[in-house]
Tab-separated table of C-alpha atoms in Angstrom:
chain	number	residue	atom	x	y	z
O	1	MET	CA	4.482	-11.451	-0.374
O	2	LEU	CA	2.797	-8.130	0.371
O	3	LEU	CA	0.475	-6.788	3.015
O	4	ALA	CA	-1.782	-4.358	1.124
O	5	MET	CA	-4.103	-1.650	2.451
O	6	ASP	CA	-6.474	0.995	1.132
O	7	THR	CA	-8.656	3.488	3.012
O	8	SER	CA	-9.552	5.841	0.167
O	9	ALA	CA	-13.184	4.689	0.308
O	10	GLY	CA	-13.938	1.981	2.871
O	11	THR	CA	-11.172	0.032	4.600
O	12	SER	CA	-9.601	-2.924	2.817
O	13	VAL	CA	-6.637	-5.109	3.790
O	14	ALA	CA	-5.197	-8.094	1.925
O	15	VAL	CA	-2.230	-10.433	1.824
O	16	VAL	CA	-1.059	-10.889	-1.768
O	17	ASP	CA	1.514	-13.335	-3.112
O	18	GLY	CA	3.135	-12.579	-6.455
O	19	GLN	CA	3.171	-16.281	-7.371
O	20	THR	CA	-0.160	-17.591	-6.095
O	21	GLY	CA	-2.277	-14.407	-6.098
O	22	VAL	CA	-4.543	-13.205	-3.291
O	23	CYS	CA	-4.127	-15.174	-0.083
O	24	VAL	CA	-6.860	-13.399	1.852
O	25	GLU	CA	-8.747	-10.089	1.803
O	26	ARG	CA	-10.987	-8.436	4.379
O	27	SER	CA	-12.946	-5.206	3.898
O	28	VAL	CA	-15.313	-2.914	5.776
O	29	ASN	CA	-17.299	-0.510	3.604
O	30	ASP	CA	-18.039	1.952	6.431
O	31	THR	CA	-16.311	5.213	5.426
O	32	ARG	CA	-16.200	6.585	8.988
O	33	ARG	CA	-14.475	3.806	10.951
O	34	HIS	CA	-11.084	3.437	9.265
O	35	ALA	CA	-9.078	3.938	12.462
O	36	GLU	CA	-11.241	1.520	14.445
O	37	VAL	CA	-11.052	-1.396	12.017
O	38	ILE	CA	-7.759	-1.272	10.135
O	39	GLY	CA	-5.664	-2.835	12.904
O	40	GLU	CA	-8.176	-5.634	13.358
O	41	LEU	CA	-8.217	-6.328	9.623
O	42	VAL	CA	-4.419	-6.524	9.468
O	43	VAL	CA	-4.307	-9.065	12.302
O	44	GLU	CA	-7.198	-11.045	10.796
O	45	CYS	CA	-5.645	-11.183	7.328
O	46	LEU	CA	-2.218	-12.296	8.540
O	47	SER	CA	-3.817	-14.937	10.746
O	48	ALA	CA	-6.175	-16.227	8.032
O	49	ALA	CA	-3.324	-16.410	5.509
O	50	GLY	CA	-1.047	-18.153	7.999
O	51	VAL	CA	1.612	-15.525	7.308
O	52	THR	CA	4.043	-14.003	9.796
O	53	VAL	CA	5.428	-10.496	9.545
O	54	LYS	CA	8.859	-11.955	8.752
O	55	GLN	CA	7.438	-13.644	5.654
O	56	LEU	CA	6.296	-10.354	4.154
O	57	THR	CA	8.490	-8.620	1.592
O	58	GLY	CA	6.728	-5.259	1.590
O	59	VAL	CA	3.648	-3.181	2.341
O	60	ALA	CA	1.484	-1.763	-0.452
O	61	ILE	CA	-0.762	1.234	0.196
O	62	GLY	CA	-3.362	3.090	-1.857
O	63	MET	CA	-2.526	6.808	-1.940
O	64	GLY	CA	-5.939	8.029	-3.043
O	65	PRO	CA	-7.563	10.128	-4.223
O	66	GLY	CA	-9.659	10.018	-1.077
O	67	PRO	CA	-11.062	12.157	1.749
O	68	PHE	CA	-8.411	13.523	4.088
O	69	THR	CA	-9.432	11.809	7.341
O	70	GLY	CA	-9.916	8.302	5.980
O	71	LEU	CA	-7.001	8.308	3.578
O	72	ARG	CA	-4.445	9.491	6.121
O	73	VAL	CA	-5.407	6.617	8.457
O	74	GLY	CA	-4.348	4.026	5.895
O	75	VAL	CA	-1.244	5.916	4.799
O	76	ALA	CA	-0.115	6.321	8.414
O	77	ALA	CA	-0.900	2.698	9.305
O	78	ALA	CA	0.970	1.326	6.299
O	79	GLY	CA	3.954	3.593	6.882
O	80	THR	CA	4.156	2.692	10.557
O	81	PHE	CA	3.836	-1.022	9.865
O	82	ALA	CA	6.502	-0.905	7.145
O	83	LEU	CA	8.873	1.077	9.355
O	84	GLY	CA	8.424	-1.200	12.357
O	85	ALA	CA	8.816	-4.368	10.291
O	86	GLU	CA	11.686	-2.898	8.231
O	87	LEU	CA	9.795	-3.474	4.975
O	88	SER	CA	9.598	-1.491	1.753
O	89	LEU	CA	6.533	0.750	1.341
O	90	LEU	CA	5.025	0.504	-2.166
O	91	ARG	CA	2.683	3.382	-2.968
O	92	VAL	CA	-0.045	2.964	-5.592
O	93	VAL	CA	-2.698	5.395	-6.852
O	94	SER	CA	-5.984	3.862	-5.670
O	95	HIS	CA	-7.839	4.540	-8.925
O	96	ASP	CA	-5.009	2.847	-10.841
O	97	ALA	CA	-5.732	-0.330	-8.869
O	98	VAL	CA	-9.434	-0.143	-9.769
O	99	ALA	CA	-8.497	0.262	-13.434
O	100	PHE	CA	-5.956	-2.573	-13.197
O	101	ASP	CA	-8.676	-4.894	-11.894
O	102	TYR	CA	-10.997	-3.758	-14.697
O	103	TYR	CA	-8.504	-4.414	-17.478
O	104	ARG	CA	-7.220	-7.747	-16.194
O	105	SER	CA	-10.831	-8.990	-16.147
O	106	GLY	CA	-10.719	-8.793	-19.938
O	107	SER	CA	-12.271	-5.363	-20.472
O	108	GLN	CA	-10.675	-2.920	-22.887
O	109	GLY	CA	-10.868	0.691	-24.063
O	110	PRO	CA	-10.948	4.105	-22.371
O	111	LEU	CA	-12.128	4.032	-18.759
O	112	LEU	CA	-13.359	6.671	-16.302
O	113	VAL	CA	-13.043	5.636	-12.634
O	114	THR	CA	-14.843	7.641	-9.955
O	115	THR	CA	-15.129	7.309	-6.179
O	116	ASP	CA	-17.126	9.207	-3.577
O	117	ALA	CA	-15.493	12.448	-2.425
O	118	ARG	CA	-18.444	13.501	-0.199
O	119	ARG	CA	-19.928	17.020	-0.426
O	120	GLN	CA	-21.823	15.774	-3.512
O	121	GLU	CA	-18.555	15.458	-5.442
O	122	ARG	CA	-16.637	12.580	-7.064
O	123	TYR	CA	-12.938	11.912	-7.455
O	124	TRP	CA	-12.233	10.847	-11.025
O	125	SER	CA	-9.401	9.402	-13.111
O	126	ALA	CA	-9.416	8.842	-16.872
O	127	TYR	CA	-7.463	6.038	-18.587
O	128	ARG	CA	-6.672	5.534	-22.264
O	129	GLY	CA	-6.353	1.771	-21.830
O	130	ALA	CA	-3.792	-0.704	-20.493
O	131	ASP	CA	-0.630	-2.420	-21.672
O	132	GLY	CA	-0.060	-6.157	-22.054
O	133	SER	CA	0.396	-6.529	-18.288
O	134	PHE	CA	-2.924	-4.724	-17.624
O	135	VAL	CA	-1.135	-1.726	-16.087
O	136	PRO	CA	-3.433	1.237	-16.892
O	137	ALA	CA	-2.276	4.296	-18.817
O	138	ARG	CA	-3.660	7.503	-17.314
O	139	ALA	CA	-5.038	10.105	-19.710
O	140	SER	CA	-4.667	12.828	-17.046
O	141	GLU	CA	-3.977	13.301	-13.373
O	142	PRO	CA	-6.879	12.519	-10.975
O	143	GLY	CA	-9.461	15.260	-10.510
O	144	LEU	CA	-12.354	16.327	-8.286
O	145	ALA	CA	-15.737	17.574	-9.506
O	146	ARG	CA	-19.485	17.361	-9.111
O	147	PRO	CA	-20.790	14.386	-11.121
O	148	GLU	CA	-22.512	16.580	-13.705
O	149	ARG	CA	-19.305	18.580	-14.297
O	150	ILE	CA	-16.857	15.727	-14.835
O	151	ALA	CA	-17.651	15.824	-18.558
O	152	GLU	CA	-16.292	19.375	-18.699
O	153	GLN	CA	-12.897	18.134	-17.481
O	154	VAL	CA	-12.518	14.920	-19.492
O	155	THR	CA	-11.968	15.252	-23.236
O	156	ALA	CA	-14.185	12.948	-25.359
O	157	ILE	CA	-15.872	11.558	-22.236
O	158	GLN	CA	-18.519	9.951	-24.452
O	159	SER	CA	-15.955	7.337	-25.495
O	160	TYR	CA	-15.165	6.332	-21.889
O	161	THR	CA	-16.754	3.470	-19.976
O	162	ARG	CA	-17.633	4.891	-16.560
O	163	LEU	CA	-16.976	2.846	-13.427
O	164	ASP	CA	-18.316	4.325	-10.181
O	165	ALA	CA	-16.399	2.314	-7.591
O	166	GLU	CA	-17.946	1.991	-4.137
O	167	TRP	CA	-14.673	0.787	-2.592
O	168	VAL	CA	-11.075	0.023	-3.558
O	169	SER	CA	-9.799	-3.532	-3.214
O	170	ALA	CA	-6.572	-3.943	-1.238
O	171	ALA	CA	-6.010	-7.120	-3.230
O	172	ALA	CA	-5.918	-5.009	-6.407
O	173	ILE	CA	-3.554	-2.556	-4.685
O	174	GLY	CA	-1.213	-5.422	-3.839
O	175	ALA	CA	-1.445	-7.087	-7.253
O	176	LEU	CA	-0.673	-3.821	-9.041
O	177	ALA	CA	2.221	-3.117	-6.657
O	178	GLU	CA	3.646	-6.592	-7.370
O	179	MET	CA	3.389	-5.945	-11.119
O	180	LEU	CA	5.024	-2.516	-10.900
O	181	ALA	CA	7.849	-3.916	-8.785
O	182	ALA	CA	8.451	-6.797	-11.209
O	183	ARG	CA	8.643	-4.362	-14.133
O	184	GLY	CA	10.777	-1.825	-12.316
O	185	SER	CA	8.081	0.827	-12.889
O	186	ASN	CA	7.636	4.005	-10.883
O	187	PHE	CA	5.347	3.998	-7.862
O	188	ALA	CA	3.076	6.803	-6.686
O	189	SER	CA	4.385	9.914	-4.963
O	190	ALA	CA	4.791	9.995	-1.189
O	191	GLU	CA	2.189	12.787	-1.089
O	192	PRO	CA	-1.359	11.428	-0.655
O	193	LEU	CA	-3.929	12.554	-3.237
O	194	TYR	CA	-6.338	14.465	-1.018
O	195	LEU	CA	-7.221	16.930	-3.829
O	196	ARG	CA	-8.836	19.262	-1.306
O	197	SER	CA	-7.932	20.826	2.026
O	198	PRO	CA	-8.960	19.047	5.247
O	199	ASP	CA	-12.272	20.068	6.816
O	200	VAL	CA	-10.510	21.274	9.976
O	201	THR	CA	-7.460	23.528	9.794
O	202	PRO	CA	-5.446	25.162	12.582
O	203	PRO	CA	-6.017	28.889	13.199
O	204	ASN	CA	-3.635	31.359	11.551
O	205	ALA	CA	-2.408	32.582	14.895
O	206	PRO	CA	-2.514	31.170	18.440
O	207	LYS	CA	-5.132	32.583	20.775
O	208	ARG	CA	-3.886	35.005	23.386
O	209	VAL	CA	-4.151	33.855	26.983
O	210	SER	CA	-5.032	36.522	29.508
């Protein structure tokens, strides 16, 4: 049984059981309040599912792509929770979870997933399709572009169904993590997919104090 989180768009938390499916999911679509709500959502989900920390077998987390500030909140929260509870941390590319949900609904064929990257840009990921377990096959690594320029970066984009996701479901993150674990597949890298530098960076040199 996994506690799953994603803050690549809004904030989503879920408790997912590999045998029975989604136990409970709670989400807040506000893209500015990740730090304020994620702790409350974790407590609410565990309580609503009637699950204790000791009953969990791992923590699944969406690794983006996503804006720096929001994404790092979820990654830090999941890592801290997993460390404190002595649980495995299962990292999943957030767009892969969106595609996984799409394919297991019965849809087929090439898919282009995009999410809001702010600054009038979109994060995008292209998929050739999925295997028999609905695990998506990426056609390329995730990218970042203005909406009108995505076509320049995706070969044969005309053949892709485009899905502009407004949020990423933690339930999908958890379900994909369960599937990858059952198959012994590789998880995402420990490095979050920010795809751009943070808005605020430290100065190159410390200021002199007189």
